[in-house]
Coordinates of C-alpha atoms in Angstrom, one line a residue:
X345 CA -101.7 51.9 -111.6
X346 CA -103.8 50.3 -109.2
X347 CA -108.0 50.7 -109.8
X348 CA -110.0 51.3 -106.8
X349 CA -111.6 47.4 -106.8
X350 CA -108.3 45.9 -107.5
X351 CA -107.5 47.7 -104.2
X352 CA -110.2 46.7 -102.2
X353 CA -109.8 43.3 -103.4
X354 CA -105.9 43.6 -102.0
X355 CA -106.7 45.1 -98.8
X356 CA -109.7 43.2 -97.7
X357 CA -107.7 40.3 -96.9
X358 CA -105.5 41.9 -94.5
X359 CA -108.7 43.5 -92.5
X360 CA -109.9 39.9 -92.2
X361 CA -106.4 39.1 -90.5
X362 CA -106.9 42.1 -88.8
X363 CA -110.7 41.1 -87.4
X364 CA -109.6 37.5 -86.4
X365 CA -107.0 39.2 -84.2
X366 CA -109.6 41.2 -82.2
X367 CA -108.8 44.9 -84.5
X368 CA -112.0 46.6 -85.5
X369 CA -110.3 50.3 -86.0
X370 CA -107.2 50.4 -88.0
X371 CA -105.4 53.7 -89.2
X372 CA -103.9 53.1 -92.4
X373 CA -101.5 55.6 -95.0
X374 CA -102.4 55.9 -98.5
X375 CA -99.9 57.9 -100.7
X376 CA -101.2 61.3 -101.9
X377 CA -98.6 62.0 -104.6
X378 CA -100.1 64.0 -107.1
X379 CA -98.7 61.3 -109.8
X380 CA -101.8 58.8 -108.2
X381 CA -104.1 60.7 -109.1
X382 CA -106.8 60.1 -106.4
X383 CA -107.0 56.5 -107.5
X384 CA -105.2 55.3 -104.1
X385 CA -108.0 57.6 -101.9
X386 CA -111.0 56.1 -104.0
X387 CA -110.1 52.3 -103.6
X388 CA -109.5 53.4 -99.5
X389 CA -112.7 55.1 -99.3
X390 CA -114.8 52.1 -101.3
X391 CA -112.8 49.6 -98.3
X392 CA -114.1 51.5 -95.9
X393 CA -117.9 51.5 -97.2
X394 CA -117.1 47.9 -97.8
X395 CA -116.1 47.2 -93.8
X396 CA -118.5 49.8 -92.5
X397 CA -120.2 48.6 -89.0
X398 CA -117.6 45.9 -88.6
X399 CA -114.6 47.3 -89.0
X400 CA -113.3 51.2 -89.4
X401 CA -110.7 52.6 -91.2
X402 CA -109.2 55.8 -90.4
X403 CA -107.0 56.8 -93.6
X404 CA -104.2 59.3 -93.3
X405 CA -103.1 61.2 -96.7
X406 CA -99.4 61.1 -97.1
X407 CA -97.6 62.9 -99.3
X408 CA -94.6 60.8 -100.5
X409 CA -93.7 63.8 -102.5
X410 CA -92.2 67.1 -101.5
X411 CA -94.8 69.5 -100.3
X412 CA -92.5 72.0 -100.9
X413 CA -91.4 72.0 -104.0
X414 CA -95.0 71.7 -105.8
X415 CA -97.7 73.5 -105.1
X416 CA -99.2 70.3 -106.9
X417 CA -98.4 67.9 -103.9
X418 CA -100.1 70.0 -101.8
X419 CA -103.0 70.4 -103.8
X420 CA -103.0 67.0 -104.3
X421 CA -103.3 66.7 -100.5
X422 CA -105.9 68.6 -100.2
X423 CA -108.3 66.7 -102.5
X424 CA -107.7 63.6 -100.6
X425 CA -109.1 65.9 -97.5
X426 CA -112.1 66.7 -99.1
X427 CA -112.8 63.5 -101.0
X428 CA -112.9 61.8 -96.9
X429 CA -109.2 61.4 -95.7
X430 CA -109.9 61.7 -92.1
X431 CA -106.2 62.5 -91.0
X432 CA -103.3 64.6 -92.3
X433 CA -100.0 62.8 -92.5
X434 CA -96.6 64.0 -94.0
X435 CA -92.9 63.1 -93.6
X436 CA -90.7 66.3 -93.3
X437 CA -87.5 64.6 -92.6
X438 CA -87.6 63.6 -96.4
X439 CA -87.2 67.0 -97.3
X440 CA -84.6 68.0 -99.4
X441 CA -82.9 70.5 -96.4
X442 CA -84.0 71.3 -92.4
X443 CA -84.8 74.6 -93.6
X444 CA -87.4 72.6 -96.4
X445 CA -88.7 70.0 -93.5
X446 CA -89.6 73.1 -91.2
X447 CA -91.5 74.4 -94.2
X448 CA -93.3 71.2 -94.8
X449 CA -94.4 70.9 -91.0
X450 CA -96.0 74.2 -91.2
X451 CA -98.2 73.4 -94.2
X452 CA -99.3 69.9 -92.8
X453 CA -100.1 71.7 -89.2
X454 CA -102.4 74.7 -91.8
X455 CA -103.7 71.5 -93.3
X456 CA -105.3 70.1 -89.8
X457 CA -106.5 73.6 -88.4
X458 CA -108.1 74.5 -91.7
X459 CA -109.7 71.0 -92.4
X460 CA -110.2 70.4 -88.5
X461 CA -108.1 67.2 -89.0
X462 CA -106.2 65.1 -86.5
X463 CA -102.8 65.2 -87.4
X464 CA -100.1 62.2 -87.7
X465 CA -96.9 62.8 -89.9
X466 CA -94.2 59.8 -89.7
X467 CA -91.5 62.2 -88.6
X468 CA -88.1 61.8 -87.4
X469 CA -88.3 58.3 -88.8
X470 CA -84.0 58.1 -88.8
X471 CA -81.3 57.7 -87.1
X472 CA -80.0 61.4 -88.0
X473 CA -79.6 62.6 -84.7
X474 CA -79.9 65.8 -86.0
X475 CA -83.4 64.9 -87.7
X476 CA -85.3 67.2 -85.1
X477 CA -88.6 68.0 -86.6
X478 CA -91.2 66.8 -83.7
X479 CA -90.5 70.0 -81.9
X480 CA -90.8 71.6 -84.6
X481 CA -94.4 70.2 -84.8
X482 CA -95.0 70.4 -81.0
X483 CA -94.1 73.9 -81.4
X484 CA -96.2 74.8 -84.2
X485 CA -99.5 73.1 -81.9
X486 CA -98.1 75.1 -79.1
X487 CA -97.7 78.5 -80.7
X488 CA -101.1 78.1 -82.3
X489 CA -103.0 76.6 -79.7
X490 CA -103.9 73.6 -82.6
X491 CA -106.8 72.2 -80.8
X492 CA -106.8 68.5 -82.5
X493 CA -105.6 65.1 -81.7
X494 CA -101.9 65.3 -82.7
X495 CA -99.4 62.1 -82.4
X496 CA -95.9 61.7 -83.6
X497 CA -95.2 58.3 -85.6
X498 CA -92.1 56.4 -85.5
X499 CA -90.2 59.3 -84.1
X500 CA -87.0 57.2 -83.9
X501 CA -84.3 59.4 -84.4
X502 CA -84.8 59.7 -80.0
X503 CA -83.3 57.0 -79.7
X504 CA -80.0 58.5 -80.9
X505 CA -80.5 62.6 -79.4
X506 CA -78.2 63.6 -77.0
X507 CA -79.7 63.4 -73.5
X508 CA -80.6 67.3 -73.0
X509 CA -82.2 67.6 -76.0
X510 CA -84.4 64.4 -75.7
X511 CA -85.8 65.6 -72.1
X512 CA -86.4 69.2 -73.5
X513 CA -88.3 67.4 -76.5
X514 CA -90.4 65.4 -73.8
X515 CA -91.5 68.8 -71.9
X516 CA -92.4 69.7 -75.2
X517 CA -94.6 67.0 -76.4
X518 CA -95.7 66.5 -72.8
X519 CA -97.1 70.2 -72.5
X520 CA -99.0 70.0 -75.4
X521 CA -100.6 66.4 -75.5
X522 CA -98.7 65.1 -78.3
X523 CA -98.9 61.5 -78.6
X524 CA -96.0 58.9 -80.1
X525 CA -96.3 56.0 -82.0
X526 CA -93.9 53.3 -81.8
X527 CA -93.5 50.4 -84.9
X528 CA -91.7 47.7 -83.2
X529 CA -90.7 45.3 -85.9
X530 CA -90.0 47.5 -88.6
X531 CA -89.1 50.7 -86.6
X532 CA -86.1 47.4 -85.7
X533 CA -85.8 46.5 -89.5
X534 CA -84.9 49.8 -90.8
X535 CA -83.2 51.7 -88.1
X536 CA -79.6 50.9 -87.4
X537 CA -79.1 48.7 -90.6
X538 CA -75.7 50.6 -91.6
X539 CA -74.4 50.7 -88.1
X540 CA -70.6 49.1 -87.6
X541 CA -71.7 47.3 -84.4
X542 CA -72.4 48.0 -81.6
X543 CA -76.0 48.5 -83.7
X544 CA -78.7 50.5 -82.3
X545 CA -82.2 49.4 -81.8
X546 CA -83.8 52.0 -83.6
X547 CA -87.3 52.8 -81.8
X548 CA -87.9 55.5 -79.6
X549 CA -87.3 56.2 -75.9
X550 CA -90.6 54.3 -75.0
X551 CA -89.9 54.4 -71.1
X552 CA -88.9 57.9 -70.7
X553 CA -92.0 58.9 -72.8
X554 CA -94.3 56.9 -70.8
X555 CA -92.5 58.1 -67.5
X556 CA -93.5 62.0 -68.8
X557 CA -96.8 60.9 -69.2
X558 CA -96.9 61.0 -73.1
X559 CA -99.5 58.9 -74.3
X560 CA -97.5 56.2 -76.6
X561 CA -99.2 53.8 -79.1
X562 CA -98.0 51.0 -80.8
X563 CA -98.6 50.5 -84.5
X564 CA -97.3 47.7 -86.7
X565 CA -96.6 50.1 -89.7
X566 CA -95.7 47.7 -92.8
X567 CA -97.3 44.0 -93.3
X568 CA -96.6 41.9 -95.9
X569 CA -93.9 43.8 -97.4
X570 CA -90.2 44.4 -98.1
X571 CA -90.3 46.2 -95.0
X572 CA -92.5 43.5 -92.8
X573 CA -92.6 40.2 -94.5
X574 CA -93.6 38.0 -91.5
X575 CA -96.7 40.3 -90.5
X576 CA -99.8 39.0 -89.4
X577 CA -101.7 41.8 -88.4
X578 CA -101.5 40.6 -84.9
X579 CA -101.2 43.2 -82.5
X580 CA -99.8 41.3 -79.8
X581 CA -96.8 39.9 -82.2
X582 CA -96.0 44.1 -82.3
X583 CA -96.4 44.1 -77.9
X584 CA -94.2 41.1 -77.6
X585 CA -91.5 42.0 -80.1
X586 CA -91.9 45.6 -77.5
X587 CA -91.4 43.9 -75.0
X588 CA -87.9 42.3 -75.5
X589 CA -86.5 45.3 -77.5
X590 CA -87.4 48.1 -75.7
X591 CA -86.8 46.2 -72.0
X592 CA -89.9 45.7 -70.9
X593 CA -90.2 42.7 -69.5
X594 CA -90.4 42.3 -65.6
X595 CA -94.1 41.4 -64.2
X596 CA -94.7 45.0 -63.5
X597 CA -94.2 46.4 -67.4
X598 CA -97.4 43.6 -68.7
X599 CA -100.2 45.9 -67.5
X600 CA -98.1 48.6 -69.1
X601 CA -98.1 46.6 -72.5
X602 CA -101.8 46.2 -72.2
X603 CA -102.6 49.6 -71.7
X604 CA -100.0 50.7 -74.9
X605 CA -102.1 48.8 -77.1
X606 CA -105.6 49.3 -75.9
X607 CA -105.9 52.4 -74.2
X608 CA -103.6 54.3 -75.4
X609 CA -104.2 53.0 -78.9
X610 CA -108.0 53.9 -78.5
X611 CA -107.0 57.3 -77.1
X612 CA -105.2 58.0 -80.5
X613 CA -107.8 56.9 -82.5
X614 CA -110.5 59.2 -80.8
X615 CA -112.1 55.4 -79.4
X616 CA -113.6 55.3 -76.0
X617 CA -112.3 52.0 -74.5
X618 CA -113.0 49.5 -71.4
X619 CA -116.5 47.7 -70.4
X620 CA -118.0 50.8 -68.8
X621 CA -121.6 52.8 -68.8
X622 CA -121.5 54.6 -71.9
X623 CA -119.2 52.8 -73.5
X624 CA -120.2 50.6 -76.8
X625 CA -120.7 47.0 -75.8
X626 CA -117.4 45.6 -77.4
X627 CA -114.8 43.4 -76.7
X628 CA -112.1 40.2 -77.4
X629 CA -112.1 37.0 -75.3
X630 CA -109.0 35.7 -75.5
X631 CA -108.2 31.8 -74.9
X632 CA -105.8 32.8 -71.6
X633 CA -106.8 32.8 -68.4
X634 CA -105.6 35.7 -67.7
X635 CA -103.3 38.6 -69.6
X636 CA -99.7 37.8 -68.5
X637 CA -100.3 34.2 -70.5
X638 CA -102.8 36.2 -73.4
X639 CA -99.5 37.7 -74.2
X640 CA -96.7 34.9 -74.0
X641 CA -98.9 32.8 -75.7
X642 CA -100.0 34.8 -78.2
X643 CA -103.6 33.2 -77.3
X644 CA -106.1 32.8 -80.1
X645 CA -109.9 35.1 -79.5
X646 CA -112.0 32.9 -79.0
X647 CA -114.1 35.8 -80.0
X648 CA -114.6 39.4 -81.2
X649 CA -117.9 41.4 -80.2
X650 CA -118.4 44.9 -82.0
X651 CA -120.9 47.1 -80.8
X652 CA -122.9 43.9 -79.0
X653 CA -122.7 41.8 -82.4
X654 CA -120.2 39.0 -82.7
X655 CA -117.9 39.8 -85.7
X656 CA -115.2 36.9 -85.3
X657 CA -115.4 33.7 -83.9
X658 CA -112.8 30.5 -83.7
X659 CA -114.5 26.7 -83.9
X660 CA -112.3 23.7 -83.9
X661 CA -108.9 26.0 -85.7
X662 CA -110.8 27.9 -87.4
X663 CA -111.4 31.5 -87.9
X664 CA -114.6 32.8 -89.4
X665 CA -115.6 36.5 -89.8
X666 CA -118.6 38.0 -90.5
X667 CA -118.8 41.0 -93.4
X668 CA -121.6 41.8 -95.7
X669 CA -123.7 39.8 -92.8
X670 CA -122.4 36.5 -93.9
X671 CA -119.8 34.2 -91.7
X672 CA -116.5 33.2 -94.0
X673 CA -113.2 31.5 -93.2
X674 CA -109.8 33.4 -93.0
X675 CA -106.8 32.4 -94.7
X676 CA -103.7 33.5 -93.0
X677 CA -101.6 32.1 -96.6
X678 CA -100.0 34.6 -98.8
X679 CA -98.0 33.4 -102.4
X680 CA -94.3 33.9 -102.2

């Protein structure tokens, strides 16, 4: 079992990669299984004291276990809320049966009314085309008039719906605000592995979502892991991988990009974006002149301001970052 400092001391690495790449709010998952203990929540919560004014973490409690099944797991859940968790998460599809899943979405959507929590489950995370639990959530929002921020990650079991069905679910979600995250590279890893070819891509319908005028994010998901050994915690590695996959790359989808990862991003995240009056004085100066060549190149930040205070800065290859009000290097290694 991990210890909260062993945790931290894990983690803290990957918010440096993080900071040198411009992030200074990341939502993260931490497993709520009642099995833990709320050893997993307390090494979260001591990161984020840790990181506190340079970078945030939003944590999401997700149950790996069946909510259903024990009243522990959801018990379990619930003392993540009130030890700090900021979000609820879940993942009905894991469910033992529909009639199970349907269940689970109703105690996670109690969960965020009662705790007056945003909401975001991984859901639909297949390619069961019959894995149809988002509208079960939008309808849950809908029937209750849930007023929080509510977004659908993954949600990948779109891309194989039947065409009727999809539009309905994008009236749905559209009616009622709920956002979609997309996980490019390992939404690609794991969806469609035990196709016979022709293989699926395996994200969601990206473009039709963004033509209803659902608000879609991009996330990176797993880094570092069985799932996501090459991540970097570079956001733009997640926009350019996008890009190619989902078929969005004429000159006219790069301000679309942009605004997937910033705006819509800070939208989900409750963050006000953009250099405007009101706004907090923050902000990433890339080495491009401009954004088309920021993302084919991948461009370094020069520098990352939070809040008016530099928090990352590049000199001669090298990226520094400041925590605890001192300056240190970032290593980008990792032991294989």
């Amino acid at each position: 079992m991990l210890e909260p400092k062993s945790i931290v001391e894990r983690t803290s690495s990957q918010l440096n990669w993080f900071l040198a790449h411009g992030v200074t709010t990341v939502r993260t998952h931490v497993d709520t299984s009642s099995r833990h203990g709320n050893k997993l929540v307390e090494g979260l919560l001591e990161l984020c004291r840790v990181y506190e004014g340079v970078v945030d973490v939003q944590i999401v409690g997700l149950p790996l276990d069946s909510l259903v099944r024990s009243n522990a797991e959801v018990e379990a859940l619930c003392n993540a809320l009130d030890a700090g968790v900021d979000v609820v998460g879940g993942i009905p599809h894991k469910e033992a049966t529909r009639e199970d899943g349907v269940e689970h979405v109703k105690t996670i959507v109690d969960l965020a009314d009662s705790y007056d929590r945003p909401l975001d489950p991984h859901i639909d995370e297949s390619d069961d085309s019959y894995s149809r639990f988002t509208g079960v959530l939008a309808s849950e929002v809908e029937k209750r008039s849930l007023d929080t921020q509510v977004t659908a990650s993954h949600l990948t079991a779109m891309h194989t719906y039947p065409n009727a069905y999809a539009d309905k679910l994008r009236g749905l979600l559209a009616r009622n605000d709920i956002s979609v995250i997309t996980n490019p590279t390992t939404n690609a890893e794991l969806q469609g592995r035990r196709d016979d070819y022709p293989r699926r891509r395996g994200h969601t319908r990206v473009d039709e979502l963004l033509e209803a005028g659902i608000t879609v994010g991009i996330g990176q998901d797993n880094m570092v892991d069985k799932y996501h050994p090459y991540g970097d915690c570079d956001p733009l590695g997640e926009v350019l991988f996008l890009a190619h996959f989902g078929h969005l790359t004429s000159w006219y989808d790069v301000p679309t990009l942009w605004e997937m990862v910033i705006e819509n991003n800070a939208s989900i995240l409750g963050l006000n974006s953009g250099l405007k009056p009101g706004n907090e004085g923050s902000f990433v100066l890339f080495d491009a002149p401009d954004s088309y060549n920021a993302l084919r190149t991948r461009a370094p930040r020069r520098l990352v301001v939070r809040e008016g205070r530099p928090v990352t800065r590049r000199e001669l290859g090298t990226v520094y970052v400041r925590t605890n009000e001192q300056w240190e290097s970032v290593d980008f290694a990792v032991s294989v």
